[in-house]
Coordinates of C-alpha atoms and ligand atoms in Angstrom, one line a residue:
M13 CA 61.4 100.6 111.6
L14 CA 64.6 100.3 110.2
S15 CA 65.6 96.8 108.7
V16 CA 69.5 96.1 109.4
L17 CA 70.9 93.4 106.4
E18 CA 73.6 91.0 106.7
P19 CA 75.4 91.7 103.3
A20 CA 76.7 88.0 103.3
T21 CA 73.4 86.7 102.8
E22 CA 71.0 89.9 102.2
E23 CA 68.9 88.6 105.2
V24 CA 67.4 90.7 108.0
L25 CA 69.6 90.9 111.0
A26 CA 67.5 93.2 113.2
Q27 CA 65.0 95.5 113.0
I28 CA 65.2 98.6 115.2
P29 CA 63.3 102.1 115.7
R30 CA 64.4 104.7 113.4
A31 CA 65.0 108.3 114.9
G32 CA 64.3 111.6 113.5
R33 CA 64.6 114.8 114.2
E34 CA 62.8 114.7 117.6
E35 CA 64.6 112.2 118.9
T36 CA 67.9 113.9 117.8
D37 CA 66.9 116.9 119.9
A38 CA 66.0 114.7 122.7
A39 CA 69.6 113.0 122.6
V40 CA 71.2 116.6 122.5
A41 CA 68.8 117.8 125.4
R42 CA 70.0 114.6 127.3
A43 CA 73.5 115.2 126.7
R44 CA 73.1 118.8 127.5
A45 CA 71.7 118.1 130.8
A46 CA 74.4 115.7 131.7
F47 CA 77.2 118.1 130.7
P48 CA 77.9 119.8 133.6
A49 CA 78.0 117.2 136.1
W50 CA 80.1 115.3 133.6
A51 CA 82.6 117.9 133.3
A52 CA 82.8 118.3 137.0
V53 CA 83.7 114.5 137.6
G54 CA 87.4 114.7 138.6
P55 CA 90.1 113.5 136.4
P56 CA 91.0 110.2 138.4
D57 CA 87.3 109.4 138.5
R58 CA 86.9 109.9 134.9
A59 CA 90.1 107.8 134.2
A60 CA 88.4 105.1 135.9
L61 CA 85.3 105.2 134.4
L62 CA 87.0 105.2 131.1
R63 CA 89.2 102.2 132.3
D64 CA 85.9 100.3 133.4
L65 CA 84.2 101.1 129.9
A66 CA 87.5 99.5 128.1
D67 CA 87.2 96.3 130.5
A68 CA 83.5 96.1 129.8
L69 CA 83.8 96.2 126.1
E70 CA 86.9 93.8 126.2
A71 CA 84.8 91.5 128.2
R72 CA 82.1 91.6 125.3
S73 CA 84.5 91.7 122.4
E74 CA 83.8 88.3 121.0
D75 CA 80.2 88.8 120.6
L76 CA 80.9 92.3 119.3
A77 CA 83.2 91.2 116.7
V78 CA 80.6 88.7 115.6
L79 CA 78.2 91.2 115.2
E80 CA 80.2 93.5 113.2
A81 CA 81.6 90.8 111.0
R82 CA 78.0 89.8 110.3
N83 CA 76.3 93.3 109.7
A84 CA 79.2 94.9 108.2
G85 CA 80.2 92.0 106.2
K86 CA 84.0 91.9 107.3
P87 CA 86.1 89.0 108.2
I88 CA 86.0 87.8 111.4
A89 CA 89.7 88.1 112.0
D90 CA 89.2 91.7 111.0
A91 CA 86.4 92.3 113.2
R92 CA 88.4 90.5 116.3
G93 CA 91.4 93.0 115.4
E94 CA 89.1 95.7 115.2
M95 CA 87.2 95.2 118.7
G96 CA 90.9 95.0 119.9
M97 CA 91.4 98.4 118.7
V98 CA 88.5 99.9 120.3
V99 CA 89.5 98.5 123.6
E100 CA 93.1 99.7 123.3
T101 CA 91.5 103.5 122.2
F102 CA 89.5 103.6 125.3
R103 CA 92.5 102.5 127.4
F104 CA 94.7 104.9 125.6
Y105 CA 92.2 108.0 126.3
A106 CA 91.4 106.8 129.9
G107 CA 94.9 107.8 130.7
A108 CA 94.1 111.5 129.2
P109 CA 92.2 113.1 132.1
E110 CA 94.9 113.3 134.5
R111 CA 97.4 114.5 132.0
A112 CA 95.6 117.5 130.4
T113 CA 97.8 119.9 131.8
G114 CA 98.2 123.5 130.8
K115 CA 101.3 126.0 130.5
T116 CA 102.2 128.9 132.8
I117 CA 103.7 131.5 130.8
P118 CA 106.0 134.2 131.7
V119 CA 104.1 137.8 131.6
D120 CA 104.6 141.1 133.5
G121 CA 102.6 141.7 136.7
G122 CA 101.1 138.3 137.2
V123 CA 100.8 134.8 136.4
D124 CA 99.5 133.6 132.8
M125 CA 98.4 130.0 132.9
T126 CA 96.3 127.7 130.5
F127 CA 93.6 125.4 130.8
R128 CA 92.0 122.6 128.3
E129 CA 88.3 123.0 128.5
P130 CA 85.6 121.0 127.3
L131 CA 83.6 121.9 124.6
G132 CA 80.3 120.8 126.0
V133 CA 78.0 118.4 123.8
V134 CA 79.6 117.1 120.6
G135 CA 77.9 115.4 117.5
L136 CA 79.7 112.4 116.3
I137 CA 78.9 111.1 113.0
V138 CA 80.7 107.8 111.6
P139 CA 80.2 105.4 108.6
W140 CA 79.5 101.8 107.8
N141 CA 83.0 100.6 106.8
F142 CA 84.4 100.3 110.4
P143 CA 81.5 101.2 112.6
L144 CA 82.9 100.8 116.3
V145 CA 86.4 101.3 116.0
I146 CA 85.7 104.6 114.1
A147 CA 83.3 105.4 116.6
S148 CA 85.7 104.8 119.4
W149 CA 88.5 107.0 117.6
K150 CA 86.0 109.9 118.4
V151 CA 84.0 108.8 121.5
A152 CA 87.3 107.8 123.8
P153 CA 89.0 111.5 123.5
A154 CA 85.7 113.1 123.5
L155 CA 84.5 111.7 127.0
A156 CA 87.9 111.9 128.4
A157 CA 88.2 115.7 127.6
G158 CA 84.9 116.1 129.7
N159 CA 82.4 116.4 126.8
T160 CA 79.1 114.5 126.6
V161 CA 78.3 113.0 123.3
V162 CA 75.8 112.2 120.7
L163 CA 76.7 109.5 118.3
K164 CA 75.0 108.9 115.0
P165 CA 76.3 105.5 113.7
A166 CA 75.4 104.6 109.8
E167 CA 72.1 103.3 109.3
L168 CA 73.5 100.3 107.4
T169 CA 75.5 99.3 110.3
P170 CA 74.1 100.8 113.8
L171 CA 74.3 97.6 115.8
T172 CA 77.6 97.8 117.8
A173 CA 76.8 101.5 118.7
I174 CA 73.8 100.7 120.1
E175 CA 75.7 98.0 122.2
L176 CA 78.3 100.4 123.4
E177 CA 75.6 102.6 124.6
R178 CA 74.3 99.7 126.5
I179 CA 77.8 98.5 128.0
A180 CA 78.8 102.0 129.0
L181 CA 75.7 102.7 131.1
D182 CA 76.2 99.2 132.6
A183 CA 80.0 100.0 133.0
G184 CA 78.9 103.0 135.5
L185 CA 79.0 105.7 132.9
P186 CA 76.3 108.4 133.7
E187 CA 72.9 108.8 132.2
G188 CA 73.0 111.1 129.2
V189 CA 76.8 111.4 128.9
L190 CA 76.8 109.0 125.7
N191 CA 73.7 109.0 123.6
V192 CA 73.4 106.7 120.2
V193 CA 70.7 108.1 117.6
V194 CA 70.1 105.9 114.7
G195 CA 68.4 107.4 111.9
P196 CA 69.0 108.6 108.4
G197 CA 72.2 111.1 108.1
S198 CA 70.1 113.5 105.9
V199 CA 67.8 113.9 109.0
C200 CA 69.6 113.2 112.2
G201 CA 73.0 113.9 110.8
Q202 CA 72.0 117.3 109.6
R203 CA 70.2 118.1 112.7
L204 CA 73.4 117.6 114.9
V205 CA 75.2 119.8 112.3
E206 CA 72.7 122.5 112.7
H207 CA 71.9 122.2 116.4
P208 CA 72.7 125.4 118.4
D209 CA 73.3 123.4 121.5
V210 CA 76.1 121.0 119.7
A211 CA 79.6 122.5 119.9
K212 CA 81.5 120.4 117.5
I213 CA 81.0 117.8 115.0
A214 CA 83.4 115.0 114.2
F215 CA 82.8 113.5 111.1
T216 CA 84.0 110.3 109.3
G217 CA 82.6 109.6 105.6
S218 CA 82.6 110.9 102.2
T219 CA 84.1 113.9 100.9
A220 CA 81.0 114.9 99.3
V221 CA 78.8 114.8 102.5
G222 CA 81.9 116.4 104.4
R223 CA 81.6 119.3 102.2
G224 CA 78.0 119.7 103.5
I225 CA 78.6 119.4 107.0
A226 CA 81.3 121.8 106.6
A227 CA 79.1 124.6 104.9
G228 CA 76.1 123.7 107.6
A229 CA 78.7 123.9 110.5
A230 CA 79.2 127.7 109.4
G231 CA 75.8 128.7 110.6
T232 CA 76.9 128.1 114.4
I233 CA 80.5 128.4 114.1
K234 CA 81.0 125.1 115.0
R235 CA 84.3 123.2 115.3
V236 CA 84.7 120.3 112.8
T237 CA 87.0 117.4 112.2
L238 CA 86.4 115.8 109.0
E239 CA 87.9 112.3 107.9
L240 CA 87.0 112.1 104.2
G241 CA 87.6 110.1 101.2
G242 CA 91.1 108.9 99.7
K243 CA 92.7 107.6 96.8
S244 CA 96.2 106.8 98.1
A245 CA 99.2 105.9 96.2
N246 CA 101.2 102.6 96.6
V247 CA 104.6 103.6 95.2
V248 CA 106.6 100.5 94.3
Y249 CA 110.3 101.7 92.8
A250 CA 112.4 99.0 91.1
D251 CA 114.8 98.6 93.9
A252 CA 112.0 97.2 95.9
D253 CA 111.9 94.0 97.6
L254 CA 109.3 93.3 94.8
E255 CA 107.9 89.8 96.3
K256 CA 107.2 91.5 99.5
A257 CA 105.3 94.5 97.9
A258 CA 103.4 92.4 95.2
A259 CA 102.3 90.2 98.5
A260 CA 101.3 93.3 100.3
A261 CA 99.6 95.1 97.7
P262 CA 96.4 93.3 97.6
L263 CA 95.3 93.5 101.1
A264 CA 96.4 96.9 100.8
V265 CA 93.5 97.7 98.5
F266 CA 91.4 94.8 98.7
G267 CA 91.1 94.6 102.8
N268 CA 87.5 95.3 104.0
A269 CA 86.6 94.6 100.4
G270 CA 88.3 97.8 99.3
Q271 CA 85.9 99.9 101.5
D272 CA 88.6 101.6 103.3
C273 CA 89.3 105.2 103.1
C274 CA 93.1 104.1 103.5
A275 CA 92.8 102.0 100.3
R276 CA 96.1 102.0 98.3
S277 CA 93.8 101.9 95.4
R278 CA 96.5 103.5 93.0
I279 CA 99.5 101.0 92.7
L280 CA 102.3 103.2 90.8
V281 CA 104.9 100.7 89.7
E282 CA 108.3 101.7 88.2
R283 CA 107.9 100.5 84.7
S284 CA 111.0 98.4 84.4
V285 CA 109.6 95.9 86.7
L286 CA 106.1 96.2 85.6
D287 CA 106.0 92.4 84.4
P288 CA 107.7 90.8 87.2
F289 CA 105.5 92.8 89.6
M290 CA 102.2 91.8 87.9
A291 CA 103.2 88.4 87.8
A292 CA 103.5 88.2 91.5
L293 CA 100.5 90.5 92.1
E294 CA 98.5 88.0 90.2
D295 CA 99.6 84.9 92.3
A296 CA 98.8 87.0 95.6
V297 CA 95.3 88.0 94.1
E298 CA 94.3 84.5 93.2
A299 CA 95.6 83.2 96.8
L300 CA 93.1 85.9 98.5
R301 CA 90.3 84.0 100.1
V302 CA 87.0 85.6 99.2
G303 CA 83.8 84.0 101.1
D304 CA 81.8 83.9 104.4
P305 CA 82.9 86.7 107.0
L306 CA 82.2 84.2 109.8
D307 CA 84.9 81.7 108.3
E308 CA 88.1 81.8 110.2
G309 CA 90.2 82.0 106.8
T310 CA 88.4 84.5 105.0
Q311 CA 90.3 87.4 104.0
M312 CA 87.6 89.6 102.1
G313 CA 84.0 89.6 102.6
P314 CA 81.1 90.9 100.3
L315 CA 80.3 94.7 99.5
I316 CA 78.0 96.3 102.2
S317 CA 75.2 96.7 99.7
A318 CA 73.6 96.4 96.5
G319 CA 74.0 100.0 95.8
Q320 CA 77.8 100.0 96.7
R321 CA 78.4 97.0 94.2
E322 CA 76.4 98.7 91.2
Q323 CA 78.7 101.8 92.2
V324 CA 82.0 99.7 92.0
A325 CA 80.9 97.7 89.2
S326 CA 80.7 101.2 87.0
F327 CA 84.4 101.2 87.2
V328 CA 85.3 98.1 85.5
N329 CA 84.9 97.7 81.8
G330 CA 85.5 101.4 81.4
E331 CA 88.8 102.9 79.8
A332 CA 91.3 100.8 81.5
P333 CA 91.9 97.0 80.7
V334 CA 90.9 94.3 83.2
A335 CA 94.4 92.6 83.8
I336 CA 93.7 90.4 87.0
R337 CA 90.2 89.1 88.2
G338 CA 90.0 87.3 91.2
T339 CA 86.9 84.9 92.4
A340 CA 84.1 85.6 94.6
P341 CA 80.9 83.4 95.7
D342 CA 77.7 83.5 93.7
G343 CA 75.0 85.3 95.4
P344 CA 73.2 85.7 97.8
G345 CA 75.4 88.3 99.2
Y346 CA 76.9 91.7 97.7
W347 CA 80.0 90.2 96.5
F348 CA 82.4 91.2 93.8
P349 CA 85.8 89.7 92.8
P350 CA 89.1 91.4 93.4
T351 CA 89.9 93.2 90.3
V352 CA 93.2 94.8 89.0
L353 CA 93.2 97.3 86.0
C354 CA 96.5 97.8 84.2
P355 CA 97.7 100.0 82.8
V356 CA 95.7 102.7 83.9
A357 CA 96.3 106.4 83.1
N358 CA 96.1 108.9 86.1
D359 CA 93.5 110.9 84.4
D360 CA 91.1 107.7 84.2
R361 CA 88.0 107.7 86.2
A362 CA 89.2 104.8 88.0
A363 CA 92.2 106.7 89.0
R364 CA 90.8 109.7 90.0
E365 CA 87.6 108.9 91.9
E366 CA 87.4 107.0 95.1
I367 CA 85.9 103.3 94.1
F368 CA 85.4 102.2 97.8
G369 CA 85.4 98.6 96.7
P370 CA 88.0 95.8 95.5
V371 CA 89.5 97.4 92.3
A372 CA 92.8 98.5 92.1
A373 CA 94.5 100.9 89.4
V374 CA 98.1 100.0 88.4
I375 CA 99.8 103.0 87.3
P376 CA 103.3 102.6 85.7
F377 CA 105.9 105.5 86.0
R378 CA 109.3 106.1 84.8
D379 CA 111.1 107.9 87.6
E380 CA 111.1 109.4 91.1
A381 CA 110.1 112.7 89.9
E382 CA 107.1 111.2 88.1
A383 CA 106.3 108.9 90.7
V384 CA 105.9 111.9 92.9
R385 CA 103.9 113.9 90.5
L386 CA 101.5 111.3 89.6
A387 CA 100.8 110.4 93.8
N388 CA 100.1 114.0 93.9
D389 CA 98.1 114.7 91.0
T390 CA 94.6 114.0 93.0
I391 CA 92.3 116.0 95.2
Y392 CA 93.0 113.6 98.1
G393 CA 95.8 112.8 100.2
L394 CA 94.7 110.3 103.2
S395 CA 97.5 107.6 103.6
G396 CA 100.0 105.9 101.0
S397 CA 103.1 103.7 100.9
V398 CA 106.7 103.9 99.4
W399 CA 108.6 100.5 98.6
T400 CA 112.5 100.9 97.9
R401 CA 115.5 99.3 99.3
N402 CA 117.0 103.2 99.1
G403 CA 116.5 104.8 102.4
A404 CA 117.1 108.2 101.2
K405 CA 114.8 107.7 98.4
A406 CA 112.3 106.4 100.6
L407 CA 112.1 109.5 103.0
R408 CA 112.4 112.0 100.0
T409 CA 109.2 110.4 98.5
A410 CA 107.6 110.2 101.9
R411 CA 108.1 114.0 102.5
A412 CA 107.4 114.9 98.9
I413 CA 103.7 113.2 98.9
E414 CA 101.1 115.5 99.9
T415 CA 99.3 113.0 102.2
G416 CA 98.3 112.5 106.0
V417 CA 100.0 109.0 106.6
V418 CA 102.7 107.5 104.7
S419 CA 104.5 104.0 105.3
I420 CA 107.8 102.8 104.1
N421 CA 108.0 99.2 103.0
S422 CA 104.7 98.7 105.0
N423 CA 100.6 99.2 104.1
T424 CA 99.8 100.2 107.7
S425 CA 98.0 103.5 108.4
V426 CA 96.8 103.5 111.7
R427 CA 98.1 103.1 115.4
V428 CA 96.2 104.2 118.7
S429 CA 99.3 106.3 119.6
T430 CA 99.8 107.9 116.2
P431 CA 97.8 111.0 114.5
F432 CA 95.8 109.9 111.6
G433 CA 94.0 112.3 108.9
G434 CA 94.1 113.8 105.7
F435 CA 95.8 116.3 103.3
K436 CA 93.6 118.1 100.8
Q437 CA 90.1 117.2 100.3
S438 CA 90.9 114.1 102.5
G439 CA 89.6 116.2 105.7
V440 CA 90.5 118.7 108.3
G441 CA 92.1 117.8 111.7
R442 CA 93.7 114.7 113.1
E443 CA 92.2 111.9 115.2
L444 CA 94.1 109.4 117.7
G445 CA 97.6 110.0 119.4
P446 CA 97.5 112.3 122.2
D447 CA 97.0 115.4 120.3
A448 CA 93.5 114.4 119.1
L449 CA 92.5 115.4 122.7
D450 CA 92.9 119.2 121.2
A451 CA 90.1 118.8 119.0
Y452 CA 87.4 118.3 121.7
T453 CA 88.8 121.1 124.0
E454 CA 89.0 125.0 123.8
L455 CA 92.5 126.4 125.2
K456 CA 91.6 128.9 128.0
N457 CA 93.9 131.7 128.9
V458 CA 93.8 133.0 132.7
F459 CA 95.6 135.9 134.0
Y460 CA 96.0 136.4 137.5
A461 CA 97.4 139.8 138.5
T462 CA 100.0 139.6 141.5
D463 CA 100.7 143.4 141.8
Ligands
NAP505 P1 78.5 109.2 104.1 O1 77.6 108.6 102.9 O2 79.5 110.3 103.8 O3 78.0 108.8 105.3 C1 78.8 108.9 106.4 C2 77.8 109.3 107.9 O4 77.4 110.3 107.2 C3 76.7 108.1 108.0 O5 76.2 108.0 109.1 C4 75.8 108.9 107.1 O6 74.3 108.6 107.7 C5 75.8 110.4 107.5 N1 75.5 111.2 106.6 C6 74.8 111.0 105.3 N2 74.4 112.3 104.9 C7 74.5 113.0 105.7 C8 74.3 114.5 106.1 N3 73.6 115.2 105.1 N4 74.4 115.3 107.3 C9 75.1 114.7 108.1 N5 75.4 113.5 108.0 C10 75.1 112.6 107.0 O7 79.7 107.9 104.0 P2 79.8 106.1 104.0 O8 78.8 105.9 102.5 O9 79.2 105.9 105.0 O10 81.1 105.9 103.9 C11 81.8 105.9 102.7 C12 82.9 106.8 102.5 O11 83.5 107.5 103.9 C13 84.0 106.9 101.8 O12 84.1 108.0 101.0 C14 85.4 106.7 102.4 O13 86.5 107.5 101.9 C15 84.9 107.5 103.8 N6 85.6 107.1 104.6 C16 86.6 107.8 105.5 C17 87.3 107.6 106.3 C18 88.3 108.4 107.0 O14 89.0 108.1 108.0 N7 88.7 109.3 106.2 C19 87.1 106.5 107.2 C20 85.9 105.8 106.6 C21 85.4 106.2 105.2 P3 73.5 107.2 106.8 O15 74.4 106.6 106.1 O16 72.9 106.6 108.2 O17 72.4 108.1 106.3
MG506 MG1 76.4 107.2 102.2

């Protein structure tokens, strides 16, 4: 049995059976058996089923939000926002089956046309930081495109995925179309990667595990989408609205207790405004409400586990001085105070490695060229922000940063209708938006001779 913990209390929240290789193979077999019938469901009916599933999730969204808040230790207000996005994601992709149009291409001697065909069984492997919302970014387009799914949530946070499977069945999704397997990544995840009947892996998680998945997928030439780690830059120029940039910076890195691949964990600040920026940042960090995830006003909860806290702590009291340290409750619970290191050199470990906790590195810069050089001096390229009142400089910088998603005078990264994914070692492929459908289909070309 697997004991699922509540990180704010360290108590057992649920005990569930733990799957292994056999259960994974059985789930793939169910998905494979269900595929032909699911792929043959007409577009209007498939769309209607996805809309019904969205409605069913909406009806359950408050208890799903509480379950996610307790299991992942995230503030209830954030969990509610995530459940809203889950529903929105299913509604967005419910429109897809009826819009999966191909092309006709002018050729000699006949008609050439293209079709988007489903892949078959797809394996979806997701992490513990945004459990159900990241699952929905994969499940919804995969099902919309006519694939069947085996979803493997992280063992730390499997509860909302288990609920999703039940809700989908109750909403009328045919048996075997969506299968959830809860077990260790090194066993169940790896088996999905190697399984000859799995056509594609879509994975969100660490860059280290992502490398293994890319290598493992080579054995059967699986399609892969990888959403991996980040070390994103939040570039603050001297001509920015400093109050606004400083007020937004803490949640851009301490949101979800820093366990966010989009965390703007390197705050690059133009040297001439470092002092006023740090003063405003200190006020904003001290105002952060860290505590019980189920309190309405909480902005930051605990870390996911004792191991994660140990890992995060290893970045503090290193080379870079601690400039700001917020507060956090005493145990029980895997608490860690929001912490700002300053000044940090971009080659310090705290600036190179993804911390995945509430620790920000402030790195001063001299001018635009240095800001861009520092922002790009990383193996990652997932998100980022630029703060300035100079529109041309904002666009120049946004274009020059090697990253998948960049926001100007904002710290947001994801919207259901816009593409999300990484440059460099932050991943391969894009999720969300209409283009994500391409990653769950093959492009088929049919020629019909008319001569
Ligand atoms: P992780 O260790 O890479 O795990 C992610 C998922 O992969 C879990 O379900 C895990 O299962 C499974 N897994 C572990 N080893 C595996 C293997 N050998 N083969 C197949 N699957 C395996 O990541 P995490 O610790 O959960 O999450 C933190 C990391 O995810 C951070 O680095 C973060 O940046 C990244 N992340 C990226 C994004 C993005 O969109 N780019 C979003 C969120 C998180 P078990 O844990 O159950 O063993
Ligand atoms: Mg892990």
